[in-house]
Short mmCIF file of N, CA and C in Angstrom, two decimals:
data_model
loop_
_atom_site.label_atom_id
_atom_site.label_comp_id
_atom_site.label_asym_id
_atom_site.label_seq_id
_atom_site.Cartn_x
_atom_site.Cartn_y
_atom_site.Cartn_z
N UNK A 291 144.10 128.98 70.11
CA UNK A 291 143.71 127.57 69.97
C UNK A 291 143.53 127.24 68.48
N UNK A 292 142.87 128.04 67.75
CA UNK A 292 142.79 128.20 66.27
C UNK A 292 143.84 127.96 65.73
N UNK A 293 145.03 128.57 65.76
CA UNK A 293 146.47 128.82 65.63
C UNK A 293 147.35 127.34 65.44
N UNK A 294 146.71 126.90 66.76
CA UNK A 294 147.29 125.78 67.15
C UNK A 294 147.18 124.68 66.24
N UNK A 295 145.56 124.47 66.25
CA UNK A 295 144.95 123.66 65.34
C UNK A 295 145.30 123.32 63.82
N UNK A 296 145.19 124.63 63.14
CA UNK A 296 145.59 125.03 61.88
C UNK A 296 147.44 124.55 61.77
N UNK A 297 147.90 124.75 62.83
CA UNK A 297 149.53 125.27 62.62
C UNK A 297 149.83 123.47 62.76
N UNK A 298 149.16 122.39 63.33
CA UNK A 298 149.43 121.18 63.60
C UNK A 298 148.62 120.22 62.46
N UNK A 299 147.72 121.13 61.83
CA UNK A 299 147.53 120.42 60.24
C UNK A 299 148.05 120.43 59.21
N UNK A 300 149.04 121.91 59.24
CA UNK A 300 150.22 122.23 58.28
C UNK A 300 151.22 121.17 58.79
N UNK A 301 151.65 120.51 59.64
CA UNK A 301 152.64 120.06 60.21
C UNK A 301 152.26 118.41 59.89
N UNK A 302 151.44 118.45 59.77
CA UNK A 302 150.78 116.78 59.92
C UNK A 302 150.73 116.59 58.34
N UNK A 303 149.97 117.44 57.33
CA UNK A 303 150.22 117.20 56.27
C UNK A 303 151.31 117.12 55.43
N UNK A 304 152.35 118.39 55.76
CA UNK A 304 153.80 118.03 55.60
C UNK A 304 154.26 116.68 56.15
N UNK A 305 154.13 116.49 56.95
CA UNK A 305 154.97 115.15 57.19
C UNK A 305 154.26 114.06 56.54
N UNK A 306 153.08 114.10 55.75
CA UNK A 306 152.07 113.20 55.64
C UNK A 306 152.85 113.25 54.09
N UNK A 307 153.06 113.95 53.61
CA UNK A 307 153.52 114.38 51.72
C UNK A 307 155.27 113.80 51.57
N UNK A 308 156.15 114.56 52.93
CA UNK A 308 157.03 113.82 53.04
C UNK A 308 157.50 112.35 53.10
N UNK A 309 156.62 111.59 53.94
CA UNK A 309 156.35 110.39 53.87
C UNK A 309 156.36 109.48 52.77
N UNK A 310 155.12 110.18 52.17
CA UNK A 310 154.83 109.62 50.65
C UNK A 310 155.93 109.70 49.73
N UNK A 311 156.74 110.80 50.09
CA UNK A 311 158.35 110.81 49.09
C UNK A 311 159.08 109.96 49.53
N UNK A 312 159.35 110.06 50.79
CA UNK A 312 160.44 108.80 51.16
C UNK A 312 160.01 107.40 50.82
N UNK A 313 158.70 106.99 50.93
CA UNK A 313 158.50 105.92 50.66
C UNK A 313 158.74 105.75 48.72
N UNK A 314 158.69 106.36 48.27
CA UNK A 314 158.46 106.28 46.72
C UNK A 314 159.91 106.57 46.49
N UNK A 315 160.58 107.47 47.00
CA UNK A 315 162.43 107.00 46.57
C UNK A 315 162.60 105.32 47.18
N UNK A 316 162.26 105.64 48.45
CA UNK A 316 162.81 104.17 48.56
C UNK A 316 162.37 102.86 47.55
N UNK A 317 160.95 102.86 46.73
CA UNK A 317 160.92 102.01 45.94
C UNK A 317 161.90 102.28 44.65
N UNK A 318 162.23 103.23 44.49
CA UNK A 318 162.69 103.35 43.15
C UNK A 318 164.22 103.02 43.22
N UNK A 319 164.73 103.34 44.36
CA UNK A 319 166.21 102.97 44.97
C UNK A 319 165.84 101.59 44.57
N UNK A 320 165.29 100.59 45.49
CA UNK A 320 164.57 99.26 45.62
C UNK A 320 165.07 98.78 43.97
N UNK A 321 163.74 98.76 43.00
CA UNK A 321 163.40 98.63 41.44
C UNK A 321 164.98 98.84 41.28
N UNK A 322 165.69 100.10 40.98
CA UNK A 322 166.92 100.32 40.84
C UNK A 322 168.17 98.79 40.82
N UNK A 323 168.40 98.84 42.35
CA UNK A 323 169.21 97.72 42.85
C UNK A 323 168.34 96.41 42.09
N UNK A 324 167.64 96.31 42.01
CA UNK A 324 166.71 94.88 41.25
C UNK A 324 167.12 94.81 40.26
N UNK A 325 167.24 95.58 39.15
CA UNK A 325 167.98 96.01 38.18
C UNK A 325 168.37 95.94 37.95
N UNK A 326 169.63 96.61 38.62
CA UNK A 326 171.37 96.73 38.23
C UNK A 326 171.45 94.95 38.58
N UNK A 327 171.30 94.48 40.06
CA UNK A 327 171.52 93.38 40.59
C UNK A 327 171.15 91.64 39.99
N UNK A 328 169.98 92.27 39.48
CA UNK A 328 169.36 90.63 39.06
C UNK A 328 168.66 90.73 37.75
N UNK A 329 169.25 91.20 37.08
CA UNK A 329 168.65 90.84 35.40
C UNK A 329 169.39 89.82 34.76
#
């Protein structure tokens, strides 16, 4: 049960860090196209 616990907070925080990357490429993609597109 320990195992479990522990092994689904590794899993939750990874996806929690991943998240935070995808969202932060996607702004910078975003800013990027703003950029190139509309100056």
């Amino acid at each position: 049960m320990t195992n479990d616990m522990m092994g689904g907070g590794m899993m939750w925080g990874m996806g929690l860090v991943g998240l935070i990357g995808l969202v932060l490429i996607a702004l910078v993609i975003a800013a990027l196209v703003k950029y190139l597109f509309f100056r």
